[in-house]
CSV table of C-alpha atoms in Angstrom, one decimal:
chain,number,residue,atom,x,y,z
A,1,MET,CA,109.0,38.9,-189.5
A,2,ARG,CA,109.1,35.5,-188.0
A,3,TRP,CA,112.2,34.3,-186.0
A,4,PRO,CA,113.5,30.9,-186.7
A,5,VAL,CA,112.7,28.4,-183.9
A,6,ALA,CA,116.4,27.5,-183.5
A,7,LEU,CA,117.4,31.1,-182.9
A,8,LEU,CA,114.7,31.6,-180.3
A,9,LEU,CA,115.8,28.5,-178.4
A,10,SER,CA,119.4,29.7,-178.4
A,11,LEU,CA,118.4,33.0,-176.8
A,12,ALA,CA,116.3,31.3,-174.2
A,13,VAL,CA,119.3,29.1,-173.2
A,14,ALA,CA,121.6,32.2,-172.9
A,15,VAL,CA,119.1,34.0,-170.7
A,16,ALA,CA,118.7,30.9,-168.4
A,17,CYS,CA,122.4,30.7,-168.0
A,18,GLY,CA,122.7,34.2,-166.7
A,19,GLY,CA,123.3,36.0,-169.9
A,20,GLU,CA,127.0,35.4,-170.0
A,21,ALA,CA,128.6,36.1,-173.3
A,22,ALA,CA,130.3,33.2,-174.9
A,23,ARG,CA,134.0,33.6,-175.9
A,24,PRO,CA,134.7,33.4,-179.6
A,25,ASP,CA,137.0,30.4,-179.0
A,26,GLY,CA,134.3,28.5,-177.2
A,27,GLY,CA,136.1,28.7,-173.8
A,28,ALA,CA,134.6,29.6,-170.4
A,29,PRO,CA,133.5,33.2,-169.9
A,30,PRO,CA,135.8,35.4,-167.7
A,31,PRO,CA,135.0,35.8,-164.0
A,32,PRO,CA,132.8,38.7,-163.1
A,33,SER,CA,134.4,41.9,-162.0
A,34,PRO,CA,133.7,43.4,-158.6
A,35,ALA,CA,131.0,46.0,-158.3
A,36,GLY,CA,131.9,49.1,-160.3
A,37,GLY,CA,134.3,47.2,-162.4
A,38,LEU,CA,137.3,47.9,-160.1
A,39,SER,CA,139.9,45.3,-159.2
A,40,SER,CA,140.5,44.2,-155.6
A,41,PRO,CA,143.3,46.1,-153.9
A,42,VAL,CA,146.5,44.2,-153.1
A,43,VAL,CA,147.4,44.6,-149.4
A,44,THR,CA,151.1,44.5,-148.7
A,45,PRO,CA,151.9,43.9,-145.1
A,46,THR,CA,154.1,46.5,-143.4
A,47,PRO,CA,157.4,44.9,-142.2
A,48,ARG,CA,157.9,45.2,-138.4
A,49,PRO,CA,160.8,47.3,-137.3
A,50,VAL,CA,163.7,45.2,-136.0
A,51,ALA,CA,164.5,46.0,-132.4
A,52,GLY,CA,168.0,47.3,-131.8
A,53,PRO,CA,170.3,46.4,-129.0
A,54,PRO,CA,169.3,47.5,-125.5
A,55,VAL,CA,170.5,50.9,-124.5
A,56,LEU,CA,172.0,51.3,-121.0
A,57,GLU,CA,171.3,54.5,-119.2
A,58,THR,CA,172.8,55.6,-115.9
A,59,VAL,CA,170.1,56.7,-113.4
A,60,VAL,CA,172.2,57.1,-110.3
A,61,GLU,CA,175.9,57.6,-109.7
A,62,GLY,CA,177.5,56.5,-106.5
A,63,ALA,CA,174.7,54.2,-105.3
A,64,ARG,CA,176.0,51.9,-102.5
A,65,PHE,CA,174.9,48.3,-103.1
A,66,PRO,CA,171.2,48.9,-104.1
A,67,VAL,CA,169.3,45.7,-103.8
A,68,ALA,CA,165.6,46.7,-104.1
A,69,LEU,CA,163.8,49.4,-106.1
A,70,ALA,CA,160.3,50.9,-105.8
A,71,PRO,CA,159.2,53.3,-108.5
A,72,SER,CA,156.5,55.7,-107.4
A,73,PRO,CA,153.6,56.9,-109.6
A,74,ASP,CA,154.7,60.5,-108.9
A,75,GLY,CA,158.0,59.9,-110.7
A,76,ARG,CA,160.3,59.3,-107.7
A,77,LEU,CA,162.4,56.2,-107.4
A,78,PHE,CA,162.9,54.7,-103.9
A,79,TYR,CA,165.7,52.2,-103.4
A,80,ALA,CA,167.3,50.3,-100.5
A,81,GLU,CA,171.0,50.0,-99.9
A,82,LEU,CA,172.0,46.7,-98.4
A,83,GLU,CA,175.0,47.7,-96.4
A,84,THR,CA,174.2,51.2,-95.3
A,85,GLY,CA,170.7,50.5,-94.2
A,86,GLN,CA,169.5,53.6,-96.0
A,87,VAL,CA,166.4,54.2,-98.1
A,88,ARG,CA,167.4,56.7,-100.9
A,89,VAL,CA,165.2,58.8,-103.2
A,90,VAL,CA,165.8,59.8,-106.8
A,91,ARG,CA,163.7,62.8,-107.9
A,92,ASP,CA,163.8,64.2,-111.4
A,93,GLY,CA,166.9,62.2,-112.2
A,94,ARG,CA,168.8,63.5,-109.2
A,95,LEU,CA,169.8,61.5,-106.0
A,96,LEU,CA,168.6,63.5,-103.1
A,97,PRO,CA,171.4,64.3,-100.6
A,98,GLU,CA,169.5,63.1,-97.5
A,99,PRO,CA,168.2,59.6,-97.1
A,100,PHE,CA,164.5,59.0,-96.8
A,101,ALA,CA,165.2,56.7,-93.8
A,102,ALA,CA,168.1,54.9,-92.2
A,103,PHE,CA,168.2,51.7,-90.1
A,104,ARG,CA,171.0,50.0,-88.1
A,105,VAL,CA,171.4,46.7,-89.9
A,106,ALA,CA,173.3,43.5,-89.1
A,107,ARG,CA,176.6,43.3,-91.1
A,108,PRO,CA,178.6,40.4,-89.7
A,109,PRO,CA,182.2,40.0,-90.9
A,110,GLY,CA,182.9,38.0,-94.0
A,111,TYR,CA,180.4,37.2,-96.7
A,112,SER,CA,176.9,38.2,-95.6
A,113,GLU,CA,173.4,38.7,-97.2
A,114,HIS,CA,172.1,40.6,-94.1
A,115,GLY,CA,171.1,44.2,-94.2
A,116,LEU,CA,168.3,46.3,-95.7
A,117,LEU,CA,166.9,43.8,-98.1
A,118,GLY,CA,163.4,44.9,-99.3
A,119,ILE,CA,161.2,47.8,-100.1
A,120,ALA,CA,157.7,48.3,-101.4
A,121,LEU,CA,155.2,51.1,-101.7
A,122,HIS,CA,151.5,50.9,-100.7
A,123,PRO,CA,149.5,50.1,-103.8
A,124,ASP,CA,147.7,53.4,-103.5
A,125,PHE,CA,150.9,55.5,-103.0
A,126,PRO,CA,151.2,58.4,-102.7
A,127,ARG,CA,147.5,58.9,-101.6
A,128,GLN,CA,148.3,56.3,-99.0
A,129,PRO,CA,151.8,57.5,-98.3
A,130,TYR,CA,153.3,54.3,-96.8
A,131,VAL,CA,156.7,52.8,-97.5
A,132,TYR,CA,157.5,49.3,-96.3
A,133,VAL,CA,161.0,48.0,-95.7
A,134,PHE,CA,162.5,44.7,-94.6
A,135,TYR,CA,165.8,44.5,-92.8
A,136,THR,CA,168.0,42.4,-90.5
A,137,VAL,CA,168.1,43.6,-86.9
A,138,PRO,CA,171.5,43.3,-85.2
A,139,ASP,CA,172.4,42.4,-81.7
A,140,ALA,CA,174.7,44.5,-79.6
A,141,GLN,CA,177.7,43.1,-81.4
A,142,GLY,CA,176.3,43.7,-84.9
A,143,ARG,CA,175.5,40.1,-85.5
A,144,PRO,CA,172.1,39.1,-87.0
A,145,GLN,CA,169.5,38.7,-84.4
A,146,GLN,CA,166.1,38.7,-86.2
A,147,GLN,CA,164.4,40.3,-89.2
A,148,ARG,CA,161.7,42.9,-89.3
A,149,VAL,CA,159.2,44.6,-91.6
A,150,VAL,CA,158.6,48.3,-90.8
A,151,ARG,CA,156.1,50.8,-92.3
A,152,LEU,CA,157.0,54.4,-92.7
A,153,ARG,CA,154.8,57.4,-93.6
A,154,ALA,CA,156.3,59.5,-96.4
A,155,GLU,CA,156.3,63.2,-95.4
A,156,GLY,CA,157.7,64.8,-98.5
A,157,ASP,CA,161.0,63.0,-99.1
A,158,ARG,CA,161.5,61.9,-95.5
A,159,GLY,CA,160.1,58.8,-93.8
A,160,VAL,CA,158.5,59.4,-90.4
A,161,GLU,CA,156.5,57.5,-87.8
A,162,PRO,CA,158.2,54.1,-88.3
A,163,LEU,CA,155.8,51.3,-87.2
A,164,THR,CA,157.0,47.7,-86.9
A,165,ILE,CA,154.3,45.5,-88.4
A,166,VAL,CA,156.2,42.2,-88.4
A,167,ASP,CA,158.9,41.3,-85.9
A,168,GLY,CA,160.8,38.3,-84.8
A,169,LEU,CA,161.4,36.8,-88.3
A,170,PRO,CA,164.4,34.4,-88.4
A,171,ALA,CA,167.7,35.5,-89.7
A,172,GLY,CA,170.5,33.2,-90.9
A,173,PRO,CA,173.0,33.0,-88.0
A,174,THR,CA,176.1,33.4,-90.2
A,175,CYS,CA,175.8,34.3,-93.8
A,176,CYS,CA,172.6,33.9,-95.8
A,177,HIS,CA,169.2,32.4,-96.7
A,178,ASN,CA,167.4,35.5,-95.4
A,179,GLY,CA,164.9,36.3,-98.2
A,180,GLY,CA,163.6,39.8,-97.7
A,181,ARG,CA,161.7,40.7,-100.8
A,182,LEU,CA,158.4,42.7,-100.4
A,183,ALA,CA,155.6,43.1,-102.9
A,184,PHE,CA,152.0,44.0,-103.0
A,185,GLY,CA,149.7,41.6,-104.9
A,186,PRO,CA,146.6,42.5,-107.0
A,187,ASP,CA,144.6,41.6,-103.9
A,188,GLY,CA,146.1,44.5,-102.0
A,189,MET,CA,147.9,42.2,-99.6
A,190,LEU,CA,151.6,42.5,-98.7
A,191,TYR,CA,153.7,39.5,-99.6
A,192,VAL,CA,157.0,38.9,-97.7
A,193,SER,CA,159.6,36.3,-98.8
A,194,LEU,CA,161.7,34.6,-96.2
A,195,GLY,CA,164.6,32.2,-96.6
A,196,ASP,CA,165.0,29.2,-94.4
A,197,ALA,CA,167.5,31.0,-92.2
A,198,GLN,CA,169.9,28.1,-92.7
A,199,ALA,CA,167.3,25.7,-91.3
A,200,ALA,CA,165.9,23.9,-94.3
A,201,ALA,CA,164.0,21.3,-92.4
A,202,LEU,CA,161.7,24.0,-91.0
A,203,ALA,CA,160.5,25.2,-94.4
A,204,GLN,CA,157.6,22.7,-94.6
A,205,ASP,CA,156.1,23.6,-91.2
A,206,PRO,CA,153.3,26.1,-91.9
A,207,GLN,CA,153.4,27.4,-88.3
A,208,LEU,CA,157.0,28.6,-88.7
A,209,PRO,CA,158.1,31.5,-91.0
A,210,ASN,CA,161.3,29.8,-92.3
A,211,GLY,CA,161.3,29.3,-96.0
A,212,LYS,CA,157.9,30.8,-96.7
A,213,VAL,CA,156.1,33.5,-98.6
A,214,LEU,CA,154.0,35.4,-96.0
A,215,ARG,CA,150.8,37.1,-96.8
A,216,LEU,CA,149.8,40.1,-94.6
A,217,ALA,CA,147.3,42.9,-94.6
A,218,PRO,CA,148.9,46.3,-95.1
A,219,ASP,CA,148.7,47.0,-91.4
A,220,GLY,CA,150.5,43.7,-90.6
A,221,SER,CA,147.4,41.8,-89.5
A,222,LEU,CA,146.5,38.3,-90.8
A,223,PRO,CA,144.0,38.1,-93.6
A,224,PRO,CA,141.1,35.8,-92.7
A,225,ASP,CA,141.4,34.0,-96.1
A,226,ASN,CA,145.0,32.8,-95.7
A,227,PRO,CA,145.4,29.2,-96.6
A,228,PHE,CA,146.6,28.1,-93.2
A,229,PRO,CA,144.3,29.3,-90.4
A,230,GLY,CA,146.1,31.5,-87.9
A,231,SER,CA,149.3,31.6,-89.9
A,232,PRO,CA,150.8,34.3,-92.2
A,233,ALA,CA,152.2,31.5,-94.4
A,234,TYR,CA,151.0,31.6,-98.0
A,235,ALA,CA,153.5,29.3,-99.7
A,236,LEU,CA,155.9,26.8,-98.4
A,237,GLY,CA,159.5,26.4,-99.5
């Protein structure tokens, strides 16, 4: 049997166009289905949960003016009490009856920001069992004389072998501008914040500690890469 020439040409055109079947109404063929003939899954995003209000939880009852906290990797919480000069320890949710350490601090009459102001743990604590504190040293009459950074070694829950690593830091003569925060940076250095001790004009002098952030090695020595040669100053106020 011989096929008509017109029919052969129609078959050739259909093969060249991919073999898609024409719709009876002459419209475009439907789009191809995915492999296996299955339709693409529809992904519905999971709604994010809405955060509720913050929940307040009492950690310590009877704390006396805590001003600085230092959580330890072993679960203990160390904190400094401004007015008593005591470092206290919370273990397993319980405030231990005996202080970790106690310092005589300046507490002049009236409004005062003097006292035990800062606390920090060595960055490798407790393997390096050192606790650092910053406090205002009083004179014989209890008035602010100077400020000091002391390192203690933790022996259990007691601080022993106090070692002064920075001394003679200025203190505000009457009320305030003392600073006193301690923190270790990612470089392992100890950073000490100092107020201008009520002498704002001295804050821009890199050779004086007033109004500065000081940068010290953990033993109190000067790092050789400090920005001002021979000075602990790291940032000026």
